[in-house]
Amino acid sequence: QVQLVESGGGVVQPGGSLRLSCAASGFPFSSYGMHWVRQAPGKGLEWVAFAWYDGTNQYYRDSVKGRFTVSRDNSKNTLSLQMNSLRPEDTAVYYCAKEYTGYGAFDIWGQGTMVTVSS
Amino acid sequence: QSALTQPPSASGSPGQSVTISCTGTSSDVGGHNYVSWYQQHPGKAPKLMISEVSKRPSGVPDRFSGSKSGNTASLTVSGLQAEDEADYYCISYAGSHTVVFGGGTKLTVL
């Protein structure tokens, strides 16, 4: 079935690094743009990053530019998010999401993976 | 990348209609027809309810409708049902291949 499964979350100290993965199945992964969206505990949704269908271009929210890198391996149907120089304010559930049509329309979401940045 | 403005809460009785607003600027909501709406129940991933201002994906009840006027988009839920109680988020294209979410609205069915 069509699904996205995130992994790689955990507890990390401020300044540390973490790599999230998102495994896709049930749809032609290489045909769709993919996004990362996060949600801090008890807070709203926040868009984080976007990778074009072929991985040639990536875009980020200002607060993670230079620290986060989104990439994809279309041969393995996998999306990744490398997070460096982590800050307490990066603590959140991180979701990967598949583009549906146009900008901001995501029709498939993963279950999310929790990232906690704390000393 | 300032968040779009949504009312923190909204409510209505079963069978009634409720409208949730989402206000941005001419750089986001007002400048593009890429506004979507999501429903999120506690502990669950968001669900796409409306895309491109007013389009309903397959499987979404026609009780949900979207519209836009100027810099403000709106989601209307007609014939409120208990299962509609959830958080609702708008999102808009904000230029340069980026998007921005609203702060979210908690919808209570009285």
PDB file of N, CA, C and O in Angstrom, chain A residues 10-50:
ATOM      1  N   GLY A  10      15.447  10.576  17.822  1.00  0.00           N
ATOM      2  CA  GLY A  10      16.039  10.227  19.097  1.00  0.00           C
ATOM      3  C   GLY A  10      16.375  11.462  19.902  1.00  0.00           C
ATOM      4  O   GLY A  10      15.931  12.569  19.574  1.00  0.00           O
ATOM      5  N   VAL A  11      17.170  11.256  20.949  1.00  0.00           N
ATOM      6  CA  VAL A  11      17.591  12.352  21.822  1.00  0.00           C
ATOM      7  C   VAL A  11      19.030  12.718  21.483  1.00  0.00           C
ATOM      8  O   VAL A  11      19.894  11.833  21.371  1.00  0.00           O
ATOM      9  N   VAL A  12      19.289  13.996  21.310  1.00  0.00           N
ATOM     10  CA  VAL A  12      20.635  14.464  20.966  1.00  0.00           C
ATOM     11  C   VAL A  12      20.909  15.745  21.737  1.00  0.00           C
ATOM     12  O   VAL A  12      19.988  16.520  22.033  1.00  0.00           O
ATOM     13  N   GLN A  13      22.171  15.964  22.061  1.00  0.00           N
ATOM     14  CA  GLN A  13      22.547  17.179  22.779  1.00  0.00           C
ATOM     15  C   GLN A  13      22.602  18.377  21.835  1.00  0.00           C
ATOM     16  O   GLN A  13      22.808  18.216  20.614  1.00  0.00           O
ATOM     17  N   PRO A  14      22.412  19.589  22.369  1.00  0.00           N
ATOM     18  CA  PRO A  14      22.554  20.788  21.537  1.00  0.00           C
ATOM     19  C   PRO A  14      23.909  20.797  20.849  1.00  0.00           C
ATOM     20  O   PRO A  14      24.933  20.466  21.457  1.00  0.00           O
ATOM     21  N   GLY A  15      23.888  21.162  19.567  1.00  0.00           N
ATOM     22  CA  GLY A  15      25.095  21.153  18.771  1.00  0.00           C
ATOM     23  C   GLY A  15      25.366  19.829  18.074  1.00  0.00           C
ATOM     24  O   GLY A  15      26.252  19.746  17.218  1.00  0.00           O
ATOM     25  N   GLY A  16      24.606  18.810  18.409  1.00  0.00           N
ATOM     26  CA  GLY A  16      24.795  17.492  17.828  1.00  0.00           C
ATOM     27  C   GLY A  16      24.136  17.330  16.475  1.00  0.00           C
ATOM     28  O   GLY A  16      23.550  18.272  15.921  1.00  0.00           O
ATOM     29  N   SER A  17      24.230  16.115  15.941  1.00  0.00           N
ATOM     30  CA  SER A  17      23.692  15.811  14.618  1.00  0.00           C
ATOM     31  C   SER A  17      22.803  14.585  14.670  1.00  0.00           C
ATOM     32  O   SER A  17      22.937  13.732  15.556  1.00  0.00           O
ATOM     33  N   LEU A  18      21.912  14.515  13.683  1.00  0.00           N
ATOM     34  CA  LEU A  18      21.008  13.382  13.563  1.00  0.00           C
ATOM     35  C   LEU A  18      20.614  13.267  12.092  1.00  0.00           C
ATOM     36  O   LEU A  18      20.513  14.284  11.388  1.00  0.00           O
ATOM     37  N   ARG A  19      20.392  12.050  11.641  1.00  0.00           N
ATOM     38  CA  ARG A  19      19.956  11.840  10.254  1.00  0.00           C
ATOM     39  C   ARG A  19      18.643  11.087  10.261  1.00  0.00           C
ATOM     40  O   ARG A  19      18.569   9.968  10.778  1.00  0.00           O
ATOM     41  N   LEU A  20      17.629  11.705   9.675  1.00  0.00           N
ATOM     42  CA  LEU A  20      16.318  11.081   9.547  1.00  0.00           C
ATOM     43  C   LEU A  20      16.178  10.448   8.171  1.00  0.00           C
ATOM     44  O   LEU A  20      16.723  10.952   7.191  1.00  0.00           O
ATOM     45  N   SER A  21      15.436   9.360   8.121  1.00  0.00           N
ATOM     46  CA  SER A  21      15.140   8.701   6.855  1.00  0.00           C
ATOM     47  C   SER A  21      13.639   8.520   6.702  1.00  0.00           C
ATOM     48  O   SER A  21      12.910   8.423   7.689  1.00  0.00           O
ATOM     49  N   CYS A  22      13.210   8.448   5.457  1.00  0.00           N
ATOM     50  CA  CYS A  22      11.797   8.246   5.133  1.00  0.00           C
ATOM     51  C   CYS A  22      11.746   7.239   3.989  1.00  0.00           C
ATOM     52  O   CYS A  22      12.213   7.534   2.883  1.00  0.00           O
ATOM     53  N   ALA A  23      11.207   6.064   4.266  1.00  0.00           N
ATOM     54  CA  ALA A  23      11.098   5.016   3.260  1.00  0.00           C
ATOM     55  C   ALA A  23       9.720   5.069   2.608  1.00  0.00           C
ATOM     56  O   ALA A  23       8.705   5.030   3.306  1.00  0.00           O
ATOM     57  N   ALA A  24       9.707   5.162   1.288  1.00  0.00           N
ATOM     58  CA  ALA A  24       8.457   5.269   0.547  1.00  0.00           C
ATOM     59  C   ALA A  24       8.129   3.957  -0.160  1.00  0.00           C
ATOM     60  O   ALA A  24       9.036   3.239  -0.609  1.00  0.00           O
ATOM     61  N   SER A  25       6.840   3.673  -0.274  1.00  0.00           N
ATOM     62  CA  SER A  25       6.407   2.478  -1.005  1.00  0.00           C
ATOM     63  C   SER A  25       4.999   2.698  -1.541  1.00  0.00           C
ATOM     64  O   SER A  25       4.239   3.513  -1.017  1.00  0.00           O
ATOM     65  N   GLY A  26       4.682   1.967  -2.614  1.00  0.00           N
ATOM     66  CA  GLY A  26       3.325   1.984  -3.151  1.00  0.00           C
ATOM     67  C   GLY A  26       3.029   3.069  -4.161  1.00  0.00           C
ATOM     68  O   GLY A  26       1.882   3.182  -4.631  1.00  0.00           O
ATOM     69  N   PHE A  27       4.012   3.894  -4.502  1.00  0.00           N
ATOM     70  CA  PHE A  27       3.810   4.926  -5.524  1.00  0.00           C
ATOM     71  C   PHE A  27       5.159   5.205  -6.196  1.00  0.00           C
ATOM     72  O   PHE A  27       6.215   4.868  -5.651  1.00  0.00           O
ATOM     73  N   PRO A  28       5.150   5.815  -7.395  1.00  0.00           N
ATOM     74  CA  PRO A  28       6.407   6.095  -8.110  1.00  0.00           C
ATOM     75  C   PRO A  28       7.155   7.242  -7.444  1.00  0.00           C
ATOM     76  O   PRO A  28       7.014   8.421  -7.832  1.00  0.00           O
ATOM     77  N   PHE A  29       7.976   6.892  -6.475  1.00  0.00           N
ATOM     78  CA  PHE A  29       8.671   7.878  -5.634  1.00  0.00           C
ATOM     79  C   PHE A  29       9.419   8.922  -6.471  1.00  0.00           C
ATOM     80  O   PHE A  29       9.383  10.115  -6.161  1.00  0.00           O
ATOM     81  N   SER A  30      10.076   8.488  -7.529  1.00  0.00           N
ATOM     82  CA  SER A  30      10.918   9.392  -8.317  1.00  0.00           C
ATOM     83  C   SER A  30      10.123  10.411  -9.126  1.00  0.00           C
ATOM     84  O   SER A  30      10.715  11.274  -9.777  1.00  0.00           O
ATOM     85  N   SER A  31       8.805  10.335  -9.076  1.00  0.00           N
ATOM     86  CA  SER A  31       7.967  11.273  -9.837  1.00  0.00           C
ATOM     87  C   SER A  31       7.444  12.431  -9.003  1.00  0.00           C
ATOM     88  O   SER A  31       6.782  13.331  -9.547  1.00  0.00           O
ATOM     89  N   TYR A  32       7.719  12.415  -7.703  1.00  0.00           N
ATOM     90  CA  TYR A  32       7.102  13.407  -6.820  1.00  0.00           C
ATOM     91  C   TYR A  32       8.104  14.161  -5.961  1.00  0.00           C
ATOM     92  O   TYR A  32       9.077  13.581  -5.471  1.00  0.00           O
ATOM     93  N   GLY A  33       7.825  15.443  -5.784  1.00  0.00           N
ATOM     94  CA  GLY A  33       8.568  16.206  -4.795  1.00  0.00           C
ATOM     95  C   GLY A  33       8.232  15.694  -3.403  1.00  0.00           C
ATOM     96  O   GLY A  33       7.135  15.183  -3.168  1.00  0.00           O
ATOM     97  N   MET A  34       9.181  15.827  -2.497  1.00  0.00           N
ATOM     98  CA  MET A  34       8.999  15.337  -1.134  1.00  0.00           C
ATOM     99  C   MET A  34       9.407  16.421  -0.140  1.00  0.00           C
ATOM    100  O   MET A  34      10.343  17.194  -0.384  1.00  0.00           O
ATOM    101  N   HIS A  35       8.694  16.466   0.970  1.00  0.00           N
ATOM    102  CA  HIS A  35       8.885  17.514   1.959  1.00  0.00           C
ATOM    103  C   HIS A  35       9.107  16.930   3.350  1.00  0.00           C
ATOM    104  O   HIS A  35       8.685  15.805   3.638  1.00  0.00           O
ATOM    105  N   TRP A  36       9.731  17.739   4.201  1.00  0.00           N
ATOM    106  CA  TRP A  36       9.780  17.481   5.639  1.00  0.00           C
ATOM    107  C   TRP A  36       8.990  18.585   6.338  1.00  0.00           C
ATOM    108  O   TRP A  36       9.158  19.772   6.030  1.00  0.00           O
ATOM    109  N   VAL A  37       8.143  18.176   7.265  1.00  0.00           N
ATOM    110  CA  VAL A  37       7.327  19.087   8.061  1.00  0.00           C
ATOM    111  C   VAL A  37       7.510  18.679   9.517  1.00  0.00           C
ATOM    112  O   VAL A  37       7.574  17.487   9.818  1.00  0.00           O
ATOM    113  N   ARG A  38       7.607  19.643  10.423  1.00  0.00           N
ATOM    114  CA  ARG A  38       7.784  19.297  11.830  1.00  0.00           C
ATOM    115  C   ARG A  38       6.708  19.919  12.694  1.00  0.00           C
ATOM    116  O   ARG A  38       6.033  20.868  12.286  1.00  0.00           O
ATOM    117  N   GLN A  39       6.581  19.369  13.893  1.00  0.00           N
ATOM    118  CA  GLN A  39       5.583  19.859  14.837  1.00  0.00           C
ATOM    119  C   GLN A  39       6.147  19.730  16.243  1.00  0.00           C
ATOM    120  O   GLN A  39       6.322  18.614  16.752  1.00  0.00           O
ATOM    121  N   ALA A  40       6.471  20.869  16.844  1.00  0.00           N
ATOM    122  CA  ALA A  40       6.962  20.882  18.213  1.00  0.00           C
ATOM    123  C   ALA A  40       5.845  20.435  19.160  1.00  0.00           C
ATOM    124  O   ALA A  40       4.662  20.594  18.838  1.00  0.00           O
ATOM    125  N   PRO A  41       6.189  19.877  20.303  1.00  0.00           N
ATOM    126  CA  PRO A  41       5.164  19.385  21.237  1.00  0.00           C
ATOM    127  C   PRO A  41       4.128  20.449  21.571  1.00  0.00           C
ATOM    128  O   PRO A  41       4.473  21.548  22.011  1.00  0.00           O
ATOM    129  N   GLY A  42       2.860  20.137  21.309  1.00  0.00           N
ATOM    130  CA  GLY A  42       1.773  21.055  21.605  1.00  0.00           C
ATOM    131  C   GLY A  42       1.674  22.261  20.699  1.00  0.00           C
ATOM    132  O   GLY A  42       0.875  23.164  20.973  1.00  0.00           O
ATOM    133  N   LYS A  43       2.457  22.287  19.633  1.00  0.00           N
ATOM    134  CA  LYS A  43       2.480  23.438  18.730  1.00  0.00           C
ATOM    135  C   LYS A  43       1.946  23.074  17.355  1.00  0.00           C
ATOM    136  O   LYS A  43       1.522  21.953  17.109  1.00  0.00           O
ATOM    137  N   GLY A  44       1.994  24.046  16.444  1.00  0.00           N
ATOM    138  CA  GLY A  44       1.469  23.857  15.107  1.00  0.00           C
ATOM    139  C   GLY A  44       2.478  23.245  14.146  1.00  0.00           C
ATOM    140  O   GLY A  44       3.626  22.980  14.493  1.00  0.00           O
ATOM    141  N   LEU A  45       2.021  23.038  12.918  1.00  0.00           N
ATOM    142  CA  LEU A  45       2.864  22.478  11.876  1.00  0.00           C
ATOM    143  C   LEU A  45       3.804  23.538  11.319  1.00  0.00           C
ATOM    144  O   LEU A  45       3.439  24.717  11.217  1.00  0.00           O
ATOM    145  N   GLU A  46       4.991  23.103  10.941  1.00  0.00           N
ATOM    146  CA  GLU A  46       5.999  24.023  10.401  1.00  0.00           C
ATOM    147  C   GLU A  46       6.720  23.332   9.252  1.00  0.00           C
ATOM    148  O   GLU A  46       7.323  22.262   9.439  1.00  0.00           O
ATOM    149  N   TRP A  47       6.681  23.941   8.084  1.00  0.00           N
ATOM    150  CA  TRP A  47       7.384  23.385   6.935  1.00  0.00           C
ATOM    151  C   TRP A  47       8.889  23.533   7.135  1.00  0.00           C
ATOM    152  O   TRP A  47       9.364  24.564   7.610  1.00  0.00           O
ATOM    153  N   VAL A  48       9.648  22.494   6.749  1.00  0.00           N
ATOM    154  CA  VAL A  48      11.093  22.494   6.990  1.00  0.00           C
ATOM    155  C   VAL A  48      11.893  22.513   5.686  1.00  0.00           C
ATOM    156  O   VAL A  48      12.784  23.361   5.521  1.00  0.00           O
ATOM    157  N   ALA A  49      11.607  21.581   4.787  1.00  0.00           N
ATOM    158  CA  ALA A  49      12.450  21.450   3.607  1.00  0.00           C
ATOM    159  C   ALA A  49      11.713  20.710   2.493  1.00  0.00           C
ATOM    160  O   ALA A  49      10.749  19.989   2.736  1.00  0.00           O
ATOM    161  N   PHE A  50      12.234  20.899   1.267  1.00  0.00           N
ATOM    162  CA  PHE A  50      11.604  20.337   0.070  1.00  0.00           C
ATOM    163  C   PHE A  50      12.695  19.883  -0.881  1.00  0.00           C
ATOM    164  O   PHE A  50      13.661  20.614  -1.129  1.00  0.00           O
TER     165      PHE A  50
END
